[in-house]
PDB file of C-alpha atoms in Angstrom:
ATOM      1  CA  MET A   1     104.613 109.798  90.364  1.00  0.00           C
ATOM      2  CA  ILE A   2     102.540 110.248  87.202  1.00  0.00           C
ATOM      3  CA  LEU A   3     105.108 108.151  85.330  1.00  0.00           C
ATOM      4  CA  ALA A   4     104.838 105.407  87.966  1.00  0.00           C
ATOM      5  CA  VAL A   5     101.060 105.301  87.485  1.00  0.00           C
ATOM      6  CA  GLN A   6     101.284 105.422  83.689  1.00  0.00           C
ATOM      7  CA  VAL A   7     103.676 102.479  83.581  1.00  0.00           C
ATOM      8  CA  PHE A   8     101.546 100.395  85.950  1.00  0.00           C
ATOM      9  CA  ASN A   9      98.357 101.125  83.983  1.00  0.00           C
ATOM     10  CA  SER A  10      99.926 100.482  80.593  1.00  0.00           C
ATOM     11  CA  PRO A  11      98.844  97.231  78.890  1.00  0.00           C
ATOM     12  CA  VAL A  12     102.198  96.881  77.097  1.00  0.00           C
ATOM     13  CA  HIS A  13     104.601  96.924  80.047  1.00  0.00           C
ATOM     14  CA  LYS A  14     105.521  93.713  81.876  1.00  0.00           C
ATOM     15  CA  PHE A  15     107.671  95.169  84.653  1.00  0.00           C
ATOM     16  CA  LYS A  16     104.878  97.004  86.459  1.00  0.00           C
ATOM     17  CA  THR A  17     105.489  96.246  90.149  1.00  0.00           C
ATOM     18  CA  GLU A  18     109.217  96.764  89.879  1.00  0.00           C
ATOM     19  CA  VAL A  19     108.952 100.122  88.076  1.00  0.00           C
ATOM     20  CA  PHE A  20     106.147 101.436  90.294  1.00  0.00           C
ATOM     21  CA  CYS A  21     108.100 100.718  93.481  1.00  0.00           C
ATOM     22  CA  VAL A  22     111.254 102.446  92.201  1.00  0.00           C
ATOM     23  CA  LEU A  23     109.534 105.526  90.764  1.00  0.00           C
ATOM     24  CA  SER A  24     107.151 105.913  93.690  1.00  0.00           C
ATOM     25  CA  ASN A  25     110.045 105.786  96.136  1.00  0.00           C
ATOM     26  CA  ILE A  26     111.845 108.520  94.185  1.00  0.00           C
ATOM     27  CA  ALA A  27     108.692 110.670  93.964  1.00  0.00           C
ATOM     28  CA  TRP A  28     108.039 110.447  97.711  1.00  0.00           C
ATOM     29  CA  THR A  29     111.710 111.187  98.445  1.00  0.00           C
ATOM     30  CA  TYR A  30     111.576 114.375  96.359  1.00  0.00           C
ATOM     31  CA  LEU A  31     108.270 115.389  97.948  1.00  0.00           C
ATOM     32  CA  CYS A  32     109.603 114.886 101.484  1.00  0.00           C
ATOM     33  CA  HIS A  33     112.859 116.681 100.632  1.00  0.00           C
ATOM     34  CA  HIS A  34     110.875 119.677  99.426  1.00  0.00           C
ATOM     35  CA  ARG A  35     108.758 119.635 102.570  1.00  0.00           C
ATOM     36  CA  LEU A  36     111.798 119.543 104.854  1.00  0.00           C
ATOM     37  CA  LEU A  37     113.469 122.380 102.931  1.00  0.00           C
ATOM     38  CA  SER A  38     110.280 124.455 103.245  1.00  0.00           C
ATOM     39  CA  LEU A  39     110.495 123.913 107.016  1.00  0.00           C
ATOM     40  CA  GLY A  40     114.125 125.040 107.091  1.00  0.00           C
ATOM     41  CA  GLU A  41     115.460 121.520 107.723  1.00  0.00           C
ATOM     42  CA  GLU A  42     118.681 120.071 106.330  1.00  0.00           C
ATOM     43  CA  ILE A  43     118.360 117.238 103.786  1.00  0.00           C
ATOM     44  CA  TYR A  44     122.043 116.446 103.197  1.00  0.00           C
ATOM     45  CA  THR A  45     124.345 114.152 105.134  1.00  0.00           C
ATOM     46  CA  ALA A  46     127.986 114.839 106.031  1.00  0.00           C
ATOM     47  CA  ASP A  47     129.217 113.253 102.780  1.00  0.00           C
ATOM     48  CA  GLY A  48     126.961 115.492 100.673  1.00  0.00           C
ATOM     49  CA  SER A  49     124.347 112.897  99.731  1.00  0.00           C
ATOM     50  CA  SER A  50     120.664 113.596 100.291  1.00  0.00           C
ATOM     51  CA  LEU A  51     118.676 111.776 102.969  1.00  0.00           C
ATOM     52  CA  PRO A  52     117.036 108.508 101.818  1.00  0.00           C
ATOM     53  CA  LEU A  53     113.295 108.065 102.337  1.00  0.00           C
ATOM     54  CA  SER A  54     113.720 105.441 105.065  1.00  0.00           C
ATOM     55  CA  GLN A  55     115.724 107.928 107.138  1.00  0.00           C
ATOM     56  CA  ILE A  56     113.395 110.837 106.368  1.00  0.00           C
ATOM     57  CA  LEU A  57     110.421 108.872 107.697  1.00  0.00           C
ATOM     58  CA  LYS A  58     112.061 108.676 111.109  1.00  0.00           C
ATOM     59  CA  THR A  59     111.763 112.426 111.627  1.00  0.00           C
ATOM     60  CA  GLU A  60     108.663 113.782 113.342  1.00  0.00           C
ATOM     61  CA  LYS A  61     108.818 116.978 111.275  1.00  0.00           C
ATOM     62  CA  LEU A  62     106.773 115.473 108.426  1.00  0.00           C
ATOM     63  CA  GLY A  63     103.821 114.510 110.622  1.00  0.00           C
ATOM     64  CA  LEU A  64     102.827 111.506 108.510  1.00  0.00           C
ATOM     65  CA  ASN A  65     100.429 109.116 110.248  1.00  0.00           C
ATOM     66  CA  PRO A  66     101.450 105.494 111.013  1.00  0.00           C
ATOM     67  CA  ALA A  67      99.390 103.968 108.177  1.00  0.00           C
ATOM     68  CA  ILE A  68     100.963 106.189 105.499  1.00  0.00           C
ATOM     69  CA  THR A  69     104.414 105.524 106.937  1.00  0.00           C
ATOM     70  CA  ALA A  70     103.774 101.755 106.960  1.00  0.00           C
ATOM     71  CA  ASN A  71     102.642 101.895 103.330  1.00  0.00           C
ATOM     72  CA  LEU A  72     105.820 103.736 102.310  1.00  0.00           C
ATOM     73  CA  LEU A  73     108.111 101.389 104.230  1.00  0.00           C
ATOM     74  CA  ASP A  74     106.467  98.321 102.687  1.00  0.00           C
ATOM     75  CA  ILE A  75     106.830  99.708  99.173  1.00  0.00           C
ATOM     76  CA  LYS A  76     110.487 100.395 100.006  1.00  0.00           C
ATOM     77  CA  GLU A  77     110.799  96.728 101.001  1.00  0.00           C
ATOM     78  CA  LEU A  78     109.311  95.775  97.642  1.00  0.00           C
ATOM     79  CA  ARG A  79     111.736  98.125  95.885  1.00  0.00           C
ATOM     80  CA  ASP A  80     114.667  96.472  97.678  1.00  0.00           C
ATOM     81  CA  LYS A  81     113.333  93.059  96.648  1.00  0.00           C
ATOM     82  CA  VAL A  82     113.365  94.180  92.996  1.00  0.00           C
ATOM     83  CA  GLU A  83     117.161  94.167  93.050  1.00  0.00           C
ATOM     84  CA  HIS A  84     117.172  90.375  93.325  1.00  0.00           C
ATOM     85  CA  HIS A  85     113.765  89.109  92.185  1.00  0.00           C
ATOM     86  CA  ILE A  86     111.266  89.667  89.417  1.00  0.00           C
ATOM     87  CA  LEU A  87     107.919  90.381  91.086  1.00  0.00           C
ATOM     88  CA  GLY A  88     105.782  90.921  87.995  1.00  0.00           C
ATOM     89  CA  GLN A  89     104.030  87.559  88.412  1.00  0.00           C
ATOM     90  CA  ALA A  90     102.148  89.154  91.300  1.00  0.00           C
ATOM     91  CA  ASP A  91     101.299  92.670  90.076  1.00  0.00           C
ATOM     92  CA  LEU A  92      97.702  92.397  91.316  1.00  0.00           C
ATOM     93  CA  LEU A  93      98.828  91.212  94.745  1.00  0.00           C
ATOM     94  CA  TRP A  94     100.005  94.707  95.660  1.00  0.00           C
ATOM     95  CA  ARG A  95      97.498  96.770  93.695  1.00  0.00           C
ATOM     96  CA  GLY A  96      95.726  97.897  96.899  1.00  0.00           C
ATOM     97  CA  LEU A  97      99.074  98.922  98.413  1.00  0.00           C
ATOM     98  CA  PHE A  98      99.939 100.927  95.292  1.00  0.00           C
ATOM     99  CA  GLN A  99      96.500 102.552  95.064  1.00  0.00           C
ATOM    100  CA  ALA A 100      96.764 103.734  98.671  1.00  0.00           C
ATOM    101  CA  ASN A 101     100.255 105.043  97.916  1.00  0.00           C
ATOM    102  CA  CYS A 102      98.903 107.163  95.033  1.00  0.00           C
ATOM    103  CA  LEU A 103      95.984 108.541  97.043  1.00  0.00           C
ATOM    104  CA  ASN A 104      98.298 109.303  99.963  1.00  0.00           C
ATOM    105  CA  PHE A 105     100.754 111.100  97.668  1.00  0.00           C
ATOM    106  CA  ASP A 106      98.137 113.490  96.316  1.00  0.00           C
ATOM    107  CA  LYS A 107      96.567 114.098  99.737  1.00  0.00           C
ATOM    108  CA  VAL A 108      99.887 114.743 101.484  1.00  0.00           C
ATOM    109  CA  MET A 109     101.147 116.971  98.669  1.00  0.00           C
ATOM    110  CA  CYS A 110      97.965 119.073  98.825  1.00  0.00           C
ATOM    111  CA  ASP A 111      98.080 119.224 102.625  1.00  0.00           C
ATOM    112  CA  TRP A 112     101.651 120.501 102.477  1.00  0.00           C
ATOM    113  CA  PHE A 113     101.577 122.782  99.441  1.00  0.00           C
ATOM    114  CA  GLY A 114      97.918 123.545  98.695  1.00  0.00           C
ATOM    115  CA  ALA A 115      95.137 122.120  96.526  1.00  0.00           C
ATOM    116  CA  LYS A 116      96.566 123.806  93.411  1.00  0.00           C
ATOM    117  CA  VAL A 117      99.198 121.050  93.087  1.00  0.00           C
ATOM    118  CA  THR A 118      96.697 118.153  92.982  1.00  0.00           C
ATOM    119  CA  LEU A 119      97.191 115.428  90.372  1.00  0.00           C
ATOM    120  CA  GLN A 120      93.499 114.475  90.342  1.00  0.00           C
ATOM    121  CA  LYS A 121      92.861 116.453  87.160  1.00  0.00           C
ATOM    122  CA  ASN A 122      95.730 114.711  85.382  1.00  0.00           C
ATOM    123  CA  LEU A 123      94.828 111.129  86.233  1.00  0.00           C
ATOM    124  CA  SER A 124      91.593 109.165  86.152  1.00  0.00           C
ATOM    125  CA  PHE A 125      90.440 105.548  85.900  1.00  0.00           C
ATOM    126  CA  SER A 126      92.453 103.533  83.409  1.00  0.00           C
ATOM    127  CA  LEU A 127      90.518 102.467  80.321  1.00  0.00           C
ATOM    128  CA  GLN A 128      90.015  98.799  79.451  1.00  0.00           C
ATOM    129  CA  PHE A 129      89.159  96.863  76.309  1.00  0.00           C
ATOM    130  CA  SER A 130      86.648  94.636  78.087  1.00  0.00           C
ATOM    131  CA  LYS A 131      83.920  94.920  80.712  1.00  0.00           C
ATOM    132  CA  PRO A 132      84.707  93.659  84.223  1.00  0.00           C
ATOM    133  CA  ASP A 133      83.693  90.035  84.593  1.00  0.00           C
ATOM    134  CA  ILE A 134      82.156  89.029  87.928  1.00  0.00           C
ATOM    135  CA  GLU A 135      83.919  85.673  88.019  1.00  0.00           C
ATOM    136  CA  GLN A 136      87.255  87.331  87.232  1.00  0.00           C
ATOM    137  CA  LEU A 137      86.692  89.879  89.991  1.00  0.00           C
ATOM    138  CA  SER A 138      85.877  87.179  92.521  1.00  0.00           C
ATOM    139  CA  GLN A 139      88.962  85.212  91.522  1.00  0.00           C
ATOM    140  CA  VAL A 140      91.309  88.195  91.242  1.00  0.00           C
ATOM    141  CA  THR A 141      93.685  86.838  93.899  1.00  0.00           C
ATOM    142  CA  ALA A 142      93.300  83.165  93.044  1.00  0.00           C
ATOM    143  CA  TYR A 143      96.061  83.065  90.438  1.00  0.00           C
ATOM    144  CA  ASP A 144      99.267  81.163  90.984  1.00  0.00           C
ATOM    145  CA  VAL A 145     101.744  83.300  92.895  1.00  0.00           C
ATOM    146  CA  PRO A 146     105.228  81.858  93.595  1.00  0.00           C
ATOM    147  CA  SER A 147     105.545  80.657  97.186  1.00  0.00           C
ATOM    148  CA  GLY A 148     108.507  82.947  97.864  1.00  0.00           C
ATOM    149  CA  ILE A 149     106.509  86.018  96.875  1.00  0.00           C
ATOM    150  CA  LYS A 150     103.529  84.854  98.947  1.00  0.00           C
ATOM    151  CA  ALA A 151     105.775  84.468 101.982  1.00  0.00           C
ATOM    152  CA  PHE A 152     107.332  87.886 101.388  1.00  0.00           C
ATOM    153  CA  ASN A 153     103.896  89.528 101.141  1.00  0.00           C
ATOM    154  CA  GLU A 154     102.709  87.829 104.335  1.00  0.00           C
ATOM    155  CA  GLY A 155     105.891  88.968 106.055  1.00  0.00           C
ATOM    156  CA  LEU A 156     105.183  92.587 105.141  1.00  0.00           C
ATOM    157  CA  ARG A 157     101.713  92.481 106.675  1.00  0.00           C
ATOM    158  CA  GLU A 158     102.796  90.645 109.822  1.00  0.00           C
ATOM    159  CA  ASN A 159     104.893  93.678 110.795  1.00  0.00           C
ATOM    160  CA  HIS A 160     101.794  95.842 111.343  1.00  0.00           C
ATOM    161  CA  ALA A 161      98.963  96.003 113.848  1.00  0.00           C
ATOM    162  CA  ASP A 162      95.445  95.249 112.600  1.00  0.00           C
ATOM    163  CA  SER A 163      94.557  98.946 112.843  1.00  0.00           C
ATOM    164  CA  ILE A 164      97.296  99.690 110.275  1.00  0.00           C
ATOM    165  CA  LYS A 165      96.498  96.785 107.944  1.00  0.00           C
ATOM    166  CA  GLU A 166      92.814  97.704 107.884  1.00  0.00           C
ATOM    167  CA  SER A 167      93.442 101.391 107.134  1.00  0.00           C
ATOM    168  CA  THR A 168      92.762 102.593 103.574  1.00  0.00           C
ATOM    169  CA  GLU A 169      95.906 104.720 103.911  1.00  0.00           C
ATOM    170  CA  TYR A 170      97.931 101.520 104.163  1.00  0.00           C
ATOM    171  CA  GLU A 171      96.082  99.437 101.570  1.00  0.00           C
ATOM    172  CA  PHE A 172      93.117 100.584  99.505  1.00  0.00           C
ATOM    173  CA  THR A 173      90.278  98.098  98.964  1.00  0.00           C
ATOM    174  CA  VAL A 174      86.954  98.314  97.165  1.00  0.00           C
ATOM    175  CA  VAL A 175      83.666  96.574  97.935  1.00  0.00           C
ATOM    176  CA  TYR A 176      81.890  95.229  94.808  1.00  0.00           C
ATOM    177  CA  THR A 177      78.111  94.735  94.909  1.00  0.00           C
ATOM    178  CA  MET A 178      75.607  93.490  92.339  1.00  0.00           C
ATOM    179  CA  VAL A 179      72.838  95.965  91.544  1.00  0.00           C
ATOM    180  CA  PRO A 180      69.858  95.567  89.177  1.00  0.00           C
ATOM    181  CA  GLY A 181      69.981  97.579  85.976  1.00  0.00           C
ATOM    182  CA  SER A 182      69.227  97.599  82.281  1.00  0.00           C
ATOM    183  CA  LYS A 183      71.606  96.070  79.774  1.00  0.00           C
ATOM    184  CA  SER A 184      72.886  99.520  78.925  1.00  0.00           C
ATOM    185  CA  LYS A 185      74.039 100.127  82.489  1.00  0.00           C
ATOM    186  CA  ALA A 186      76.925  98.678  84.442  1.00  0.00           C
ATOM    187  CA  ASN A 187      76.016  96.013  86.977  1.00  0.00           C
ATOM    188  CA  ILE A 188      78.893  96.749  89.348  1.00  0.00           C
ATOM    189  CA  LYS A 189      78.753  99.444  91.997  1.00  0.00           C
ATOM    190  CA  PHE A 190      81.647 100.850  94.038  1.00  0.00           C
ATOM    191  CA  ILE A 191      80.766 101.569  97.661  1.00  0.00           C
ATOM    192  CA  SER A 192      82.855 103.241 100.338  1.00  0.00           C
ATOM    193  CA  PRO A 193      83.244 100.937 103.362  1.00  0.00           C
ATOM    194  CA  GLU A 194      82.749 103.994 105.601  1.00  0.00           C
ATOM    195  CA  SER A 195      79.341 104.894 104.129  1.00  0.00           C
ATOM    196  CA  ASP A 196      76.072 103.742 105.747  1.00  0.00           C
ATOM    197  CA  GLU A 197      75.499 101.402 102.796  1.00  0.00           C
ATOM    198  CA  GLY A 198      79.014  99.997 103.082  1.00  0.00           C
ATOM    199  CA  LYS A 199      78.568  99.344 106.814  1.00  0.00           C
ATOM    200  CA  GLU A 200      75.270  97.605 106.138  1.00  0.00           C
ATOM    201  CA  ILE A 201      76.947  95.365 103.556  1.00  0.00           C
ATOM    202  CA  SER A 202      79.716  94.621 106.052  1.00  0.00           C
ATOM    203  CA  ASN A 203      77.124  93.557 108.627  1.00  0.00           C
ATOM    204  CA  VAL A 204      75.550  91.197 106.080  1.00  0.00           C
ATOM    205  CA  LEU A 205      78.889  89.699 105.043  1.00  0.00           C
ATOM    206  CA  ILE A 206      79.891  88.830 108.604  1.00  0.00           C
ATOM    207  CA  LYS A 207      76.616  87.339 109.766  1.00  0.00           C
ATOM    208  CA  HIS A 208      77.944  83.838 109.228  1.00  0.00           C
ATOM    209  CA  LYS A 209      79.993  84.273 112.422  1.00  0.00           C
ATOM    210  CA  PRO A 210      78.465  84.653 115.893  1.00  0.00           C
ATOM    211  CA  ALA A 211      78.605  88.212 117.256  1.00  0.00           C
ATOM    212  CA  ASP A 212      80.345  87.030 120.424  1.00  0.00           C
ATOM    213  CA  GLU A 213      83.156  85.648 118.296  1.00  0.00           C
ATOM    214  CA  LEU A 214      83.660  88.857 116.318  1.00  0.00           C
ATOM    215  CA  TYR A 215      83.035  91.326 119.157  1.00  0.00           C
ATOM    216  CA  PRO A 216      84.115  89.504 122.331  1.00  0.00           C
ATOM    217  CA  PHE A 217      85.120  92.455 124.522  1.00  0.00           C
ATOM    218  CA  LYS A 218      83.062  94.520 126.940  1.00  0.00           C
ATOM    219  CA  PRO A 219      84.418  97.974 127.926  1.00  0.00           C
ATOM    220  CA  THR A 220      86.164  96.736 131.085  1.00  0.00           C
ATOM    221  CA  LYS A 221      88.003  94.036 129.129  1.00  0.00           C
ATOM    222  CA  VAL A 222      88.998  96.572 126.448  1.00  0.00           C
ATOM    223  CA  VAL A 223      90.418  98.876 129.138  1.00  0.00           C
ATOM    224  CA  ASN A 224      92.424  96.044 130.725  1.00  0.00           C
ATOM    225  CA  LEU A 225      93.835  94.917 127.364  1.00  0.00           C
ATOM    226  CA  VAL A 226      94.929  98.443 126.446  1.00  0.00           C
ATOM    227  CA  LYS A 227      96.548  99.024 129.860  1.00  0.00           C
ATOM    228  CA  SER A 228      98.377  95.703 129.642  1.00  0.00           C
ATOM    229  CA  ALA A 229      99.680  96.343 126.114  1.00  0.00           C
ATOM    230  CA  THR A 230     100.805  99.946 126.689  1.00  0.00           C
ATOM    231  CA  ASN A 231     101.743 100.001 130.386  1.00  0.00           C
ATOM    232  CA  LYS A 232      99.915 103.310 130.474  1.00  0.00           C
ATOM    233  CA  LYS A 233      96.906 104.611 132.384  1.00  0.00           C
ATOM    234  CA  PHE A 234      93.646 103.865 130.579  1.00  0.00           C
ATOM    235  CA  THR A 235      90.252 104.043 132.284  1.00  0.00           C
ATOM    236  CA  ILE A 236      86.571 103.538 131.522  1.00  0.00           C
ATOM    237  CA  PRO A 237      86.025 107.333 131.182  1.00  0.00           C
ATOM    238  CA  MET A 238      88.977 107.441 128.737  1.00  0.00           C
ATOM    239  CA  HIS A 239      87.397 104.600 126.787  1.00  0.00           C
ATOM    240  CA  THR A 240      84.117 106.533 126.656  1.00  0.00           C
ATOM    241  CA  GLU A 241      85.964 109.589 125.312  1.00  0.00           C
ATOM    242  CA  ALA A 242      87.646 107.429 122.650  1.00  0.00           C
ATOM    243  CA  VAL A 243      84.256 106.067 121.587  1.00  0.00           C
ATOM    244  CA  LYS A 244      83.022 109.641 121.132  1.00  0.00           C
ATOM    245  CA  LYS A 245      86.214 110.737 119.363  1.00  0.00           C
ATOM    246  CA  TYR A 246      86.093 107.964 116.757  1.00  0.00           C
ATOM    247  CA  LYS A 247      82.269 107.985 116.586  1.00  0.00           C
ATOM    248  CA  ILE A 248      82.028 104.196 116.468  1.00  0.00           C
ATOM    249  CA  ARG A 249      78.534 104.043 117.986  1.00  0.00           C
ATOM    250  CA  PRO A 250      75.605 106.384 118.712  1.00  0.00           C
ATOM    251  CA  GLU A 251      75.785 108.468 121.861  1.00  0.00           C
ATOM    252  CA  ASN A 252      73.661 107.444 124.834  1.00  0.00           C
ATOM    253  CA  GLY A 253      70.035 108.414 124.350  1.00  0.00           C
ATOM    254  CA  LYS A 254      70.130 108.299 120.558  1.00  0.00           C
ATOM    255  CA  PRO A 255      67.221 106.281 119.084  1.00  0.00           C
ATOM    256  CA  ASP A 256      68.999 104.030 116.567  1.00  0.00           C
ATOM    257  CA  LYS A 257      71.470 102.084 118.685  1.00  0.00           C
ATOM    258  CA  LYS A 258      72.314  99.669 115.865  1.00  0.00           C
ATOM    259  CA  LYS A 259      74.069 102.321 113.763  1.00  0.00           C
ATOM    260  CA  THR A 260      77.585 101.393 114.821  1.00  0.00           C
ATOM    261  CA  ASN A 261      80.875 101.206 112.970  1.00  0.00           C
ATOM    262  CA  SER A 262      80.763  97.451 112.499  1.00  0.00           C
ATOM    263  CA  LYS A 263      84.536  97.270 112.230  1.00  0.00           C
ATOM    264  CA  TYR A 264      84.815  98.122 115.907  1.00  0.00           C
ATOM    265  CA  CYS A 265      81.505  97.698 117.695  1.00  0.00           C
ATOM    266  CA  ILE A 266      78.084  96.048 117.679  1.00  0.00           C
ATOM    267  CA  TYR A 267      74.871  96.556 119.664  1.00  0.00           C
ATOM    268  CA  HIS A 268      73.168  93.563 121.308  1.00  0.00           C
ATOM    269  CA  ALA A 269      69.430  94.124 121.466  1.00  0.00           C
ATOM    270  CA  ALA A 270      68.970  90.998 123.631  1.00  0.00           C
ATOM    271  CA  HIS A 271      70.895  92.416 126.595  1.00  0.00           C
ATOM    272  CA  GLY A 272      70.958  96.112 125.631  1.00  0.00           C
ATOM    273  CA  ASP A 273      74.682  96.803 125.498  1.00  0.00           C
ATOM    274  CA  TYR A 274      77.667  97.172 123.146  1.00  0.00           C
ATOM    275  CA  THR A 275      80.660  94.899 122.712  1.00  0.00           C
ATOM    276  CA  TYR A 276      83.890  95.589 120.855  1.00  0.00           C
ATOM    277  CA  SER A 277      86.217  93.873 118.391  1.00  0.00           C
ATOM    278  CA  GLN A 278      89.947  93.174 118.425  1.00  0.00           C
ATOM    279  CA  ALA A 279      90.320  95.906 115.782  1.00  0.00           C
ATOM    280  CA  TRP A 280      89.016  98.435 118.323  1.00  0.00           C
ATOM    281  CA  VAL A 281      91.515  97.250 120.921  1.00  0.00           C
ATOM    282  CA  ASP A 282      94.330  97.518 118.348  1.00  0.00           C
ATOM    283  CA  LEU A 283      93.264 101.051 117.405  1.00  0.00           C
ATOM    284  CA  LEU A 284      93.293 102.177 121.034  1.00  0.00           C
ATOM    285  CA  ILE A 285      96.681 100.572 121.646  1.00  0.00           C
ATOM    286  CA  ALA A 286      98.124 102.312 118.578  1.00  0.00           C
ATOM    287  CA  SER A 287      96.608 105.615 119.692  1.00  0.00           C
ATOM    288  CA  GLN A 288      98.028 105.288 123.211  1.00  0.00           C
ATOM    289  CA  ASN A 289     101.479 104.358 121.883  1.00  0.00           C
ATOM    290  CA  GLU A 290     101.472 107.413 119.607  1.00  0.00           C
ATOM    291  CA  GLU A 291     100.729 109.655 122.583  1.00  0.00           C
ATOM    292  CA  LYS A 292     103.373 107.856 124.583  1.00  0.00           C
ATOM    293  CA  SER A 293     106.082 108.434 121.947  1.00  0.00           C
TER     294      SER A 293
END
């Protein structure tokens, strides 16, 4: 996995996407093999070959969540594409997918075998010969990508629910903000989208759309949509429990009602209630389907 990262970060290599996909797939296969062996599971087929990653991911023994699994399956699709196409023209297109894959690898490895095996001490930010340019950052995806690769990338994402696509375990994204500072200091700040500051920025960025358009569902509508999609019992009390579980808004009686997770919910001061987004509906559907399976 370290080799996959080193190749992708190297300024001299031109085959970054292709090599990362192949090496990452091998690294995850070895990691999952080792996990299954530690659990006393068999990793060989009748003909003596070891289980491929796509087959390993079908077992429930690993306990990987849907977003991590989706990330791995999509990188496998990219790896398969490498056999017939050069994808290097679009290295940046999948950078978020690859970053999530790296973070997932270290987290899963530590969860399975302890913090002593972490790679965090071995790898850090890659060095550059120039400072980040704001215009370049804003145009990072505006380069010319072949139409076939664009279609392939869109096809990957269409296979997943919004709750998967918006998870940082599927694809890692960073919010850039401008901050005042002296010439000796950087003028770019990295902010977690889950932090209070990140949520505030998110609220600002989406103000150009009416709240009713972004958060169209009241609790009863959410419940009906989830029941219809899952064919499973889902009630208002169950919705209330889910709200508490995921902590998407303050509990009743709390003073600051506006401190919601803006990805899923918003408070309307005018009529004193909360409404919910499609992303919240998708999350509940995914959660119900997981319980169902």
